[in-house]
Amino acid sequence: MNPSKRRSWAEPFKIKMVEPLKMLKREERQKCLEEAGYNTFLLRSEDVYIDLLTDSGTNAMSDWQWAGMMTGDEAYAGSKNYYNLEQAVQHYYGYKYLVPTHQGRGAEHIISQILIKPGTFVPGNMYFTTTRLHQELAGGTFVDVIVDEAHDPANLHPFKGNVDLNKLDALVKKVGADKIPYITIGVTVNMAGGQPVSMANLKEVRAYCQKHGIRVVLDATRAIENAHFIRTREKGYGNTSLAAILREMCSYSDAATMSGKKDLLVNIGGFLALNEWDVFEEARNMVVVYEGLHTYGGLAGRDMEAMARGLVEAVSEDHMRARVGQVEYVGEKLIEAGIPVVRPIGGHAVFLDAKAFLPHLKQVQFPAQTLAAELYLESGIRSMERGIVSAGRNKETGDHYYPKLELVRLTFPRRVYTQAHCDVLIESVEAVYENRTKIKGLKMVYEPKYLRFFQARFERE
Ligand SMILES: *Cc1c(COP(=O)(O)O)cnc(C)c1O
């Protein structure tokens, strides 16, 4: 398209409350970074200028959601907000039963404990940290069945989140379908760069799994962003509403785990949604032990109301166009500047390719961790490592996993930053890129046992 002809999307909202930002001097940032052990998770939010650590729970709620907060029914049992949420989930996702949880991992814990027996295998289209850990803690072994293209940051496949049916079939042949309780399909795939799964692929996987008696569980955390990509990239969906696409996507699965902190425009909340009564019964029993009564699952009534209303707003085409449009804006400008990023640009984040950015560093020198630290030092922008630190260790060999992708994630909170913030970000990344040859690697000096990326500490080499 001729860029001068392009019509801008602009934010489909105006701002009525602001939160001032603080900007530190470079020496102050250096001190903060050392105190945080070169781990952006350990920085204080106050010391951050533009916070792109995550899109999880960092969303700005609308006036309608805040109004809903005031209608919170804080009854211990049977809160009206639970029924509102149940109705919204049934309507938009199409599942029959709802179990609210405090956030996504609460739902992952419950479904993993119910369906996974020790010695079984759980295929998935690339792992997600908490999902895989809950599967492993339940005694399962995760097996990656994503298409090869997902591991290549330069490949332009429009649906890099797709499941490779041959890989799935090879697993079934090797271990037997009875050893596979379910497949997890992430829509979109966070760890691959926010890459979507096509409707055609969901259909194919469903048909294959039905034949072999394997359940399909969606990680629906960013399913509405995925629906946007199906709408814009997959033949035959250009005029279909996001809501209809979402329903169809979910119709090819038996259950979904959900982190409301992403798509659903809230700061806390999640759920497990199911179609099978028996599994629902067990989940409803378990949620009482680990989260709270089955009509609140660790959430306040007001949180459930905000999530129900957030869902209505999230399926609006204007919202999603601006949401993904902002991410694409940054991605395209960085590509124009010659910065190595994962392509195509995903739905919730732009991923810098740290291996290509800092080719002089070996993977054990933590190039992505280093780059995230450097970007904070340059301009107070907080990002996150998604590479060898996040991948953790192989529990058998004790060695690091060595993921092919070594990325820094610039993640965009929904409705929080403006295009001017985006321009500052683009300039800052360019400034780090200009000085890249002088950047030294890191060594890990403290390593926690689980999900080490959250709390690990580093020093400069
Ligand atoms: C955030 C996330 C989760 C976990 O949800 P929480 O609400 O953080 O517990 C699971 N899967 C994906 C893809 C996510 O992005």
Short mmCIF file of C-alpha atoms and ligand atoms in Angstrom, two decimals:
data_model
loop_
_atom_site.label_atom_id
_atom_site.label_comp_id
_atom_site.label_asym_id
_atom_site.label_seq_id
_atom_site.Cartn_x
_atom_site.Cartn_y
_atom_site.Cartn_z
CA MET A 1 0.00 0.00 0.00
CA ASN A 2 1.18 3.55 -0.69
CA PRO A 3 2.00 4.83 2.83
CA SER A 4 0.83 8.38 2.05
CA LYS A 5 -2.61 6.96 1.24
CA ARG A 6 -2.81 5.03 4.47
CA ARG A 7 -5.65 6.13 6.74
CA SER A 8 -4.56 6.19 10.40
CA TRP A 9 -6.53 4.26 12.98
CA ALA A 10 -5.92 6.57 16.02
CA GLU A 11 -6.93 5.49 19.51
CA PRO A 12 -10.70 4.84 19.77
CA PHE A 13 -10.89 6.59 23.16
CA LYS A 14 -10.01 9.86 24.86
CA ILE A 15 -8.21 10.22 28.17
CA LYS A 16 -9.89 11.53 31.33
CA MET A 17 -7.43 10.58 34.06
CA VAL A 18 -3.66 10.65 33.81
CA GLU A 19 -0.82 9.05 35.76
CA PRO A 20 2.35 11.19 35.67
CA LEU A 21 5.61 9.47 34.74
CA LYS A 22 9.01 10.04 36.31
CA MET A 23 12.22 10.23 34.30
CA LEU A 24 15.49 9.41 36.03
CA LYS A 25 18.97 10.45 34.97
CA ARG A 26 21.26 7.89 33.40
CA GLU A 27 23.44 7.57 36.56
CA GLU A 28 20.30 6.93 38.61
CA ARG A 29 19.15 4.27 36.18
CA GLN A 30 22.58 2.62 36.34
CA LYS A 31 22.23 2.38 40.12
CA CYS A 32 18.68 0.99 39.87
CA LEU A 33 19.82 -1.61 37.37
CA GLU A 34 22.67 -2.82 39.57
CA GLU A 35 20.35 -3.04 42.57
CA ALA A 36 17.95 -5.09 40.43
CA GLY A 37 20.70 -7.57 39.48
CA TYR A 38 20.30 -6.63 35.78
CA ASN A 39 16.87 -8.25 35.85
CA THR A 40 14.08 -5.96 34.65
CA PHE A 41 11.58 -7.94 36.77
CA LEU A 42 13.40 -6.69 39.86
CA LEU A 43 13.22 -2.98 39.00
CA ARG A 44 10.76 -0.82 40.89
CA SER A 45 7.99 0.35 38.62
CA GLU A 46 8.50 3.91 39.90
CA ASP A 47 11.97 3.93 38.37
CA VAL A 48 10.64 3.02 34.93
CA TYR A 49 9.66 5.59 32.29
CA ILE A 50 7.79 3.50 29.70
CA ASP A 51 6.87 0.10 31.03
CA LEU A 52 6.74 -2.56 28.33
CA LEU A 53 7.53 -5.45 30.64
CA THR A 54 4.21 -7.10 30.02
CA ASP A 55 0.67 -6.66 28.77
CA SER A 56 -0.51 -8.74 31.72
CA GLY A 57 -2.79 -6.89 34.11
CA THR A 58 -1.39 -3.57 32.92
CA ASN A 59 -4.44 -2.56 30.87
CA ALA A 60 -6.32 0.73 31.28
CA MET A 61 -9.95 0.08 32.10
CA SER A 62 -12.75 2.09 30.52
CA ASP A 63 -15.23 4.31 32.35
CA TRP A 64 -17.85 1.60 31.76
CA GLN A 65 -15.64 -1.01 33.42
CA TRP A 66 -14.95 1.31 36.37
CA ALA A 67 -18.68 1.95 36.67
CA GLY A 68 -19.11 -1.83 36.77
CA MET A 69 -16.60 -2.03 39.63
CA MET A 70 -19.05 0.01 41.70
CA THR A 71 -21.73 -2.61 41.16
CA GLY A 72 -19.55 -5.29 42.74
CA ASP A 73 -21.70 -7.73 44.68
CA GLU A 74 -19.29 -8.91 47.34
CA ALA A 75 -21.40 -11.79 48.59
CA TYR A 76 -19.39 -14.91 49.50
CA ALA A 77 -21.69 -17.09 47.42
CA GLY A 78 -23.73 -16.49 44.30
CA SER A 79 -22.56 -12.94 43.49
CA LYS A 80 -24.55 -11.43 40.65
CA ASN A 81 -21.27 -10.48 38.95
CA TYR A 82 -20.42 -14.18 38.68
CA TYR A 83 -23.62 -14.74 36.72
CA ASN A 84 -22.87 -11.76 34.49
CA LEU A 85 -19.43 -13.19 33.76
CA GLU A 86 -20.84 -16.67 33.18
CA GLN A 87 -23.30 -15.27 30.67
CA ALA A 88 -20.62 -13.25 28.86
CA VAL A 89 -18.28 -16.24 28.64
CA GLN A 90 -21.05 -18.52 27.37
CA HIS A 91 -22.10 -15.92 24.83
CA TYR A 92 -18.70 -14.89 23.46
CA TYR A 93 -16.56 -18.02 23.89
CA GLY A 94 -19.40 -20.53 23.69
CA TYR A 95 -18.34 -22.90 26.49
CA LYS A 96 -21.02 -24.29 28.77
CA TYR A 97 -19.37 -24.09 32.18
CA LEU A 98 -17.30 -21.45 33.92
CA VAL A 99 -14.89 -21.74 36.84
CA PRO A 100 -13.43 -18.34 37.76
CA THR A 101 -9.82 -18.26 38.99
CA HIS A 102 -7.61 -15.51 40.35
CA GLN A 103 -5.67 -15.51 37.07
CA GLY A 104 -4.70 -17.82 34.21
CA ARG A 105 -2.31 -20.05 36.10
CA GLY A 106 -5.05 -20.92 38.59
CA ALA A 107 -7.01 -22.42 35.70
CA GLU A 108 -3.88 -24.18 34.37
CA HIS A 109 -3.24 -25.72 37.76
CA ILE A 110 -6.75 -27.11 38.00
CA ILE A 111 -7.02 -28.54 34.49
CA SER A 112 -3.51 -30.05 34.71
CA GLN A 113 -4.22 -31.77 38.03
CA ILE A 114 -7.51 -33.18 36.78
CA LEU A 115 -6.49 -34.48 33.36
CA ILE A 116 -2.76 -35.26 33.54
CA LYS A 117 -1.60 -38.53 35.11
CA PRO A 118 2.11 -39.17 35.83
CA GLY A 119 3.87 -40.61 32.77
CA THR A 120 1.60 -38.95 30.23
CA PHE A 121 2.51 -36.47 27.49
CA VAL A 122 1.02 -33.09 26.74
CA PRO A 123 1.70 -31.68 23.29
CA GLY A 124 1.45 -27.94 22.72
CA ASN A 125 2.25 -25.31 20.08
CA MET A 126 5.38 -24.08 21.85
CA TYR A 127 5.45 -23.92 25.60
CA PHE A 128 4.28 -21.17 27.89
CA THR A 129 6.15 -20.89 31.20
CA THR A 130 3.35 -21.41 33.73
CA THR A 131 1.40 -23.79 31.48
CA ARG A 132 4.33 -26.15 31.03
CA LEU A 133 5.31 -26.01 34.68
CA HIS A 134 1.81 -26.99 35.83
CA GLN A 135 1.82 -29.85 33.33
CA GLU A 136 5.20 -31.03 34.65
CA LEU A 137 4.15 -30.68 38.29
CA ALA A 138 1.17 -32.94 37.49
CA GLY A 139 3.60 -35.58 36.17
CA GLY A 140 3.24 -34.90 32.45
CA THR A 141 5.93 -34.29 29.85
CA PHE A 142 5.45 -31.36 27.53
CA VAL A 143 6.15 -31.95 23.83
CA ASP A 144 6.44 -29.05 21.38
CA VAL A 145 4.45 -29.65 18.17
CA ILE A 146 4.51 -26.15 16.69
CA VAL A 147 5.43 -25.72 12.99
CA ASP A 148 9.17 -25.26 12.32
CA GLU A 149 8.55 -21.75 10.94
CA ALA A 150 7.79 -20.58 14.50
CA HIS A 151 11.42 -21.07 15.45
CA ASP A 152 12.70 -18.90 12.61
CA PRO A 153 12.41 -15.19 13.46
CA ALA A 154 12.73 -14.15 9.80
CA ASN A 155 10.11 -16.47 8.32
CA LEU A 156 7.03 -14.59 7.09
CA HIS A 157 4.47 -17.38 7.46
CA PRO A 158 1.17 -15.63 8.39
CA PHE A 159 0.23 -18.28 10.99
CA LYS A 160 3.43 -19.22 12.73
CA GLY A 161 1.47 -20.47 15.73
CA ASN A 162 0.05 -23.43 13.81
CA VAL A 163 0.35 -26.99 15.08
CA ASP A 164 2.40 -29.31 12.87
CA LEU A 165 0.10 -32.32 12.41
CA ASN A 166 3.06 -34.50 11.46
CA LYS A 167 4.77 -33.78 14.77
CA LEU A 168 1.56 -34.51 16.64
CA ASP A 169 1.07 -37.73 14.70
CA ALA A 170 4.67 -38.78 15.38
CA LEU A 171 4.06 -38.33 19.12
CA VAL A 172 0.82 -40.33 18.96
CA LYS A 173 2.63 -43.14 17.10
CA LYS A 174 5.49 -43.11 19.59
CA VAL A 175 3.65 -43.03 22.94
CA GLY A 176 0.06 -43.95 22.03
CA ALA A 177 -3.01 -41.72 22.09
CA ASP A 178 -4.04 -43.13 25.47
CA LYS A 179 -0.93 -41.50 26.98
CA ILE A 180 -2.00 -38.07 25.71
CA PRO A 181 -4.77 -36.54 27.84
CA TYR A 182 -4.98 -33.36 25.79
CA ILE A 183 -3.20 -30.94 23.52
CA THR A 184 -2.81 -27.30 24.56
CA ILE A 185 -3.19 -24.79 21.75
CA GLY A 186 -2.08 -21.28 22.53
CA VAL A 187 -3.91 -18.63 20.51
CA THR A 188 -1.83 -16.53 19.95
CA VAL A 189 1.56 -18.07 20.80
CA ASN A 190 3.21 -15.73 23.25
CA MET A 191 6.66 -17.32 23.20
CA ALA A 192 6.81 -17.39 19.39
CA GLY A 193 6.24 -13.64 19.27
CA GLY A 194 2.47 -13.37 19.58
CA GLN A 195 1.96 -15.41 16.41
CA PRO A 196 -1.54 -16.57 15.51
CA VAL A 197 -3.05 -19.95 14.67
CA SER A 198 -5.27 -20.20 11.59
CA MET A 199 -8.85 -21.39 11.69
CA ALA A 200 -7.97 -24.08 9.15
CA ASN A 201 -5.30 -25.43 11.48
CA LEU A 202 -7.64 -25.42 14.49
CA LYS A 203 -10.15 -27.39 12.42
CA GLU A 204 -7.53 -29.91 11.31
CA VAL A 205 -6.19 -30.44 14.82
CA ARG A 206 -9.73 -30.90 16.09
CA ALA A 207 -10.50 -33.53 13.47
CA TYR A 208 -7.25 -35.37 14.17
CA CYS A 209 -7.74 -35.31 17.94
CA GLN A 210 -11.34 -36.43 17.71
CA LYS A 211 -10.22 -39.47 15.73
CA HIS A 212 -7.71 -40.36 18.45
CA GLY A 213 -9.77 -39.45 21.52
CA ILE A 214 -7.51 -36.57 22.57
CA ARG A 215 -9.02 -33.45 24.12
CA VAL A 216 -8.20 -29.98 22.82
CA VAL A 217 -7.64 -27.29 25.45
CA LEU A 218 -7.18 -23.74 24.21
CA ASP A 219 -4.98 -21.29 26.00
CA ALA A 220 -7.44 -18.53 25.09
CA THR A 221 -5.49 -15.75 26.81
CA ARG A 222 -5.16 -13.74 23.57
CA ALA A 223 -7.81 -15.52 21.51
CA ILE A 224 -9.43 -12.24 20.46
CA GLU A 225 -6.12 -10.94 19.12
CA ASN A 226 -5.85 -14.25 17.28
CA ALA A 227 -9.34 -13.68 15.88
CA HIS A 228 -8.16 -10.30 14.55
CA PHE A 229 -5.36 -12.02 12.62
CA ILE A 230 -7.74 -14.61 11.20
CA ARG A 231 -9.97 -11.73 10.10
CA THR A 232 -7.14 -9.84 8.42
CA ARG A 233 -5.05 -12.74 7.07
CA GLU A 234 -7.18 -15.83 6.45
CA LYS A 235 -9.24 -16.19 3.32
CA GLY A 236 -12.99 -16.03 3.84
CA TYR A 237 -13.01 -14.18 7.18
CA GLY A 238 -12.54 -10.55 6.04
CA ASN A 239 -16.18 -9.69 6.67
CA THR A 240 -16.78 -11.92 9.68
CA SER A 241 -17.09 -10.22 13.08
CA LEU A 242 -14.43 -10.85 15.71
CA ALA A 243 -17.14 -12.26 17.95
CA ALA A 244 -18.17 -14.84 15.34
CA ILE A 245 -14.55 -15.81 14.67
CA LEU A 246 -13.91 -16.23 18.38
CA ARG A 247 -16.94 -18.52 18.75
CA GLU A 248 -15.83 -20.63 15.83
CA MET A 249 -12.26 -20.93 17.19
CA CYS A 250 -13.54 -22.12 20.55
CA SER A 251 -15.96 -24.56 18.91
CA TYR A 252 -12.93 -26.68 17.93
CA SER A 253 -11.94 -27.26 21.56
CA ASP A 254 -13.26 -28.88 24.73
CA ALA A 255 -12.06 -26.34 27.25
CA ALA A 256 -10.06 -23.16 27.65
CA THR A 257 -7.78 -21.68 30.24
CA MET A 258 -7.88 -17.92 30.32
CA SER A 259 -5.87 -15.08 31.74
CA GLY A 260 -8.26 -12.13 31.77
CA LYS A 261 -5.26 -9.89 32.39
CA LYS A 262 -4.52 -9.85 28.64
CA ASP A 263 -7.41 -9.76 26.14
CA LEU A 264 -10.08 -8.87 28.69
CA LEU A 265 -8.77 -5.41 29.63
CA VAL A 266 -8.63 -5.93 33.38
CA ASN A 267 -5.90 -5.85 36.01
CA ILE A 268 -6.64 -9.23 37.59
CA GLY A 269 -8.75 -12.28 36.82
CA GLY A 270 -8.96 -15.48 34.84
CA PHE A 271 -11.07 -18.56 34.35
CA LEU A 272 -11.36 -22.11 33.20
CA ALA A 273 -14.20 -22.72 30.74
CA LEU A 274 -15.38 -26.21 29.86
CA ASN A 275 -17.94 -28.21 27.95
CA GLU A 276 -17.77 -31.55 29.79
CA TRP A 277 -19.88 -31.84 32.90
CA ASP A 278 -17.63 -34.43 34.63
CA VAL A 279 -14.49 -32.37 34.25
CA PHE A 280 -16.39 -29.26 35.34
CA GLU A 281 -17.59 -31.07 38.46
CA GLU A 282 -14.04 -31.94 39.44
CA ALA A 283 -12.78 -28.45 38.61
CA ARG A 284 -15.51 -26.91 40.74
CA ASN A 285 -14.40 -29.11 43.62
CA MET A 286 -10.75 -28.22 43.22
CA VAL A 287 -11.27 -24.50 42.86
CA VAL A 288 -12.71 -24.41 46.37
CA VAL A 289 -9.44 -25.81 47.73
CA TYR A 290 -7.02 -23.63 45.81
CA GLU A 291 -8.77 -20.43 44.73
CA GLY A 292 -12.07 -19.81 46.51
CA LEU A 293 -15.72 -20.76 46.22
CA HIS A 294 -16.78 -21.70 42.68
CA THR A 295 -18.73 -18.46 42.25
CA TYR A 296 -15.72 -16.22 42.87
CA GLY A 297 -12.55 -18.31 42.45
CA GLY A 298 -10.25 -15.85 44.22
CA LEU A 299 -11.79 -12.74 42.66
CA ALA A 300 -13.83 -9.93 44.15
CA GLY A 301 -17.29 -9.48 42.66
CA ARG A 302 -16.13 -6.18 41.15
CA ASP A 303 -13.23 -7.93 39.39
CA MET A 304 -15.62 -10.38 37.74
CA GLU A 305 -17.82 -7.50 36.61
CA ALA A 306 -14.85 -5.62 35.11
CA MET A 307 -13.83 -8.78 33.25
CA ALA A 308 -17.35 -9.39 31.90
CA ARG A 309 -17.48 -5.81 30.59
CA GLY A 310 -13.89 -5.97 29.32
CA LEU A 311 -14.89 -8.95 27.20
CA VAL A 312 -17.62 -6.93 25.50
CA GLU A 313 -15.10 -4.16 24.72
CA ALA A 314 -12.36 -6.54 23.63
CA VAL A 315 -14.38 -8.03 20.77
CA SER A 316 -15.00 -4.56 19.32
CA GLU A 317 -13.27 -4.21 15.96
CA ASP A 318 -12.22 -0.59 16.63
CA HIS A 319 -10.48 -1.58 19.81
CA MET A 320 -8.63 -4.49 18.30
CA ARG A 321 -7.58 -2.58 15.20
CA ALA A 322 -5.96 0.13 17.34
CA ARG A 323 -4.52 -2.40 19.76
CA VAL A 324 -2.74 -4.47 17.14
CA GLY A 325 -2.21 -1.34 15.01
CA GLN A 326 -0.05 0.23 17.71
CA VAL A 327 2.16 -2.85 17.94
CA GLU A 328 2.48 -2.98 14.15
CA TYR A 329 3.35 0.73 14.02
CA VAL A 330 6.38 0.21 16.26
CA GLY A 331 7.36 -3.02 14.52
CA GLU A 332 7.28 -1.52 11.05
CA LYS A 333 9.33 1.54 12.08
CA LEU A 334 11.98 -0.71 13.63
CA ILE A 335 12.11 -2.84 10.50
CA GLU A 336 12.56 0.33 8.43
CA ALA A 337 15.49 1.28 10.67
CA GLY A 338 17.13 -2.10 10.02
CA ILE A 339 16.68 -3.43 13.58
CA PRO A 340 16.36 -7.24 13.73
CA VAL A 341 12.88 -8.15 14.97
CA VAL A 342 10.70 -11.24 14.82
CA ARG A 343 8.46 -11.16 11.77
CA PRO A 344 5.62 -10.93 11.05
CA ILE A 345 4.91 -8.53 13.93
CA GLY A 346 2.75 -10.30 16.52
CA GLY A 347 -0.38 -9.14 18.30
CA HIS A 348 0.79 -7.98 21.71
CA ALA A 349 4.48 -7.31 21.39
CA VAL A 350 7.43 -6.54 19.22
CA PHE A 351 10.28 -8.97 19.78
CA LEU A 352 13.85 -7.87 19.22
CA ASP A 353 16.05 -10.68 17.93
CA ALA A 354 18.88 -10.47 20.47
CA LYS A 355 21.07 -13.06 18.71
CA ALA A 356 21.14 -10.88 15.60
CA PHE A 357 21.28 -7.64 17.61
CA LEU A 358 24.30 -8.75 19.68
CA PRO A 359 25.99 -11.39 17.49
CA HIS A 360 29.24 -11.09 19.43
CA LEU A 361 27.64 -12.64 22.55
CA LYS A 362 27.27 -16.40 23.09
CA GLN A 363 23.91 -17.68 24.30
CA VAL A 364 25.37 -18.45 27.76
CA GLN A 365 26.22 -14.75 28.04
CA PHE A 366 22.47 -14.08 28.02
CA PRO A 367 22.18 -11.76 25.01
CA ALA A 368 18.47 -11.02 25.51
CA GLN A 369 18.86 -10.38 29.23
CA THR A 370 21.75 -8.06 28.35
CA LEU A 371 19.77 -6.18 25.71
CA ALA A 372 16.80 -5.64 28.04
CA ALA A 373 19.17 -4.20 30.66
CA GLU A 374 20.80 -1.96 28.06
CA LEU A 375 17.49 -0.54 26.85
CA TYR A 376 16.55 0.41 30.40
CA LEU A 377 19.91 2.06 30.89
CA GLU A 378 19.54 4.01 27.63
CA SER A 379 16.10 5.45 28.27
CA GLY A 380 14.24 3.96 31.20
CA ILE A 381 12.19 1.64 29.01
CA ARG A 382 11.44 -1.69 30.62
CA SER A 383 11.25 -4.84 28.50
CA MET A 384 11.60 -8.55 29.20
CA GLU A 385 13.93 -11.41 28.32
CA ARG A 386 12.43 -14.31 26.40
CA GLY A 387 15.34 -16.60 25.75
CA ILE A 388 17.68 -18.90 27.62
CA VAL A 389 16.81 -17.49 31.06
CA SER A 390 13.05 -17.92 30.51
CA ALA A 391 13.54 -21.40 29.03
CA GLY A 392 14.97 -22.71 32.33
CA ARG A 393 16.76 -26.03 32.80
CA ASN A 394 16.11 -29.55 31.60
CA LYS A 395 15.15 -31.45 34.74
CA GLU A 396 16.90 -34.63 33.52
CA THR A 397 20.29 -33.25 32.44
CA GLY A 398 20.35 -30.16 34.67
CA ASP A 399 21.69 -28.12 31.75
CA HIS A 400 20.01 -25.00 30.38
CA TYR A 401 17.44 -25.45 27.65
CA TYR A 402 18.94 -23.66 24.64
CA PRO A 403 15.97 -22.17 22.78
CA LYS A 404 16.51 -21.19 19.16
CA LEU A 405 14.89 -17.85 19.86
CA GLU A 406 16.72 -15.38 22.05
CA LEU A 407 14.35 -12.42 22.24
CA VAL A 408 13.62 -9.20 24.05
CA ARG A 409 9.92 -8.56 24.32
CA LEU A 410 8.53 -5.05 24.07
CA THR A 411 5.01 -5.69 25.28
CA PHE A 412 2.23 -3.17 24.92
CA PRO A 413 -0.27 -2.62 27.71
CA ARG A 414 -3.72 -2.04 26.21
CA ARG A 415 -4.93 1.57 25.96
CA VAL A 416 -2.07 2.88 28.14
CA TYR A 417 0.59 4.54 25.95
CA THR A 418 0.23 7.01 23.11
CA GLN A 419 1.90 7.17 19.73
CA ALA A 420 4.40 9.72 21.10
CA HIS A 421 5.55 7.12 23.64
CA CYS A 422 5.94 4.74 20.72
CA ASP A 423 8.17 7.23 18.91
CA VAL A 424 10.40 7.63 21.98
CA LEU A 425 10.66 3.86 22.14
CA ILE A 426 11.67 3.57 18.49
CA GLU A 427 14.39 6.21 18.91
CA SER A 428 15.71 4.51 22.04
CA VAL A 429 16.04 1.11 20.39
CA GLU A 430 17.87 2.77 17.51
CA ALA A 431 20.27 4.44 19.95
CA VAL A 432 21.13 1.10 21.59
CA TYR A 433 21.56 -0.46 18.16
CA GLU A 434 24.08 2.19 17.15
CA ASN A 435 26.24 1.32 20.17
CA ARG A 436 25.70 -2.43 20.03
CA THR A 437 29.31 -3.52 19.43
CA LYS A 438 30.39 -2.04 22.79
CA ILE A 439 27.83 -4.02 24.84
CA LYS A 440 29.24 -6.70 27.17
CA GLY A 441 27.37 -9.83 28.30
CA LEU A 442 26.16 -10.93 31.75
CA LYS A 443 26.80 -13.79 34.14
CA MET A 444 24.13 -15.29 36.40
CA VAL A 445 24.98 -14.99 40.09
CA TYR A 446 21.69 -16.20 41.63
CA GLU A 447 19.26 -18.74 40.22
CA PRO A 448 15.88 -19.62 41.75
CA LYS A 449 14.52 -23.15 41.39
CA TYR A 450 11.26 -22.41 39.56
CA LEU A 451 10.55 -19.88 36.77
CA ARG A 452 14.02 -18.46 37.28
CA PHE A 453 13.59 -15.49 34.95
CA PHE A 454 11.43 -13.72 37.54
CA GLN A 455 14.08 -13.52 40.24
CA ALA A 456 17.48 -14.45 38.81
CA ARG A 457 20.30 -11.97 39.40
CA PHE A 458 23.17 -11.06 37.10
CA GLU A 459 26.42 -9.11 37.00
CA ARG A 460 28.29 -7.67 34.07
CA GLU A 461 31.07 -9.89 32.75
C1 LIG B 1 -0.14 -14.74 30.98
C2 LIG B 1 -0.32 -16.03 30.33
C3 LIG B 1 -0.71 -17.17 31.05
C4 LIG B 1 -0.83 -17.18 32.56
O1 LIG B 1 -1.79 -16.32 33.02
P1 LIG B 1 -1.63 -15.49 34.40
O2 LIG B 1 -2.88 -14.70 34.45
O3 LIG B 1 -0.39 -14.69 34.29
O4 LIG B 1 -1.55 -16.50 35.50
C5 LIG B 1 -0.93 -18.33 30.34
N1 LIG B 1 -0.75 -18.39 29.01
C6 LIG B 1 -0.38 -17.33 28.29
C7 LIG B 1 -0.21 -17.45 26.81
C8 LIG B 1 -0.15 -16.12 28.92
O5 LIG B 1 0.27 -15.08 28.19
#
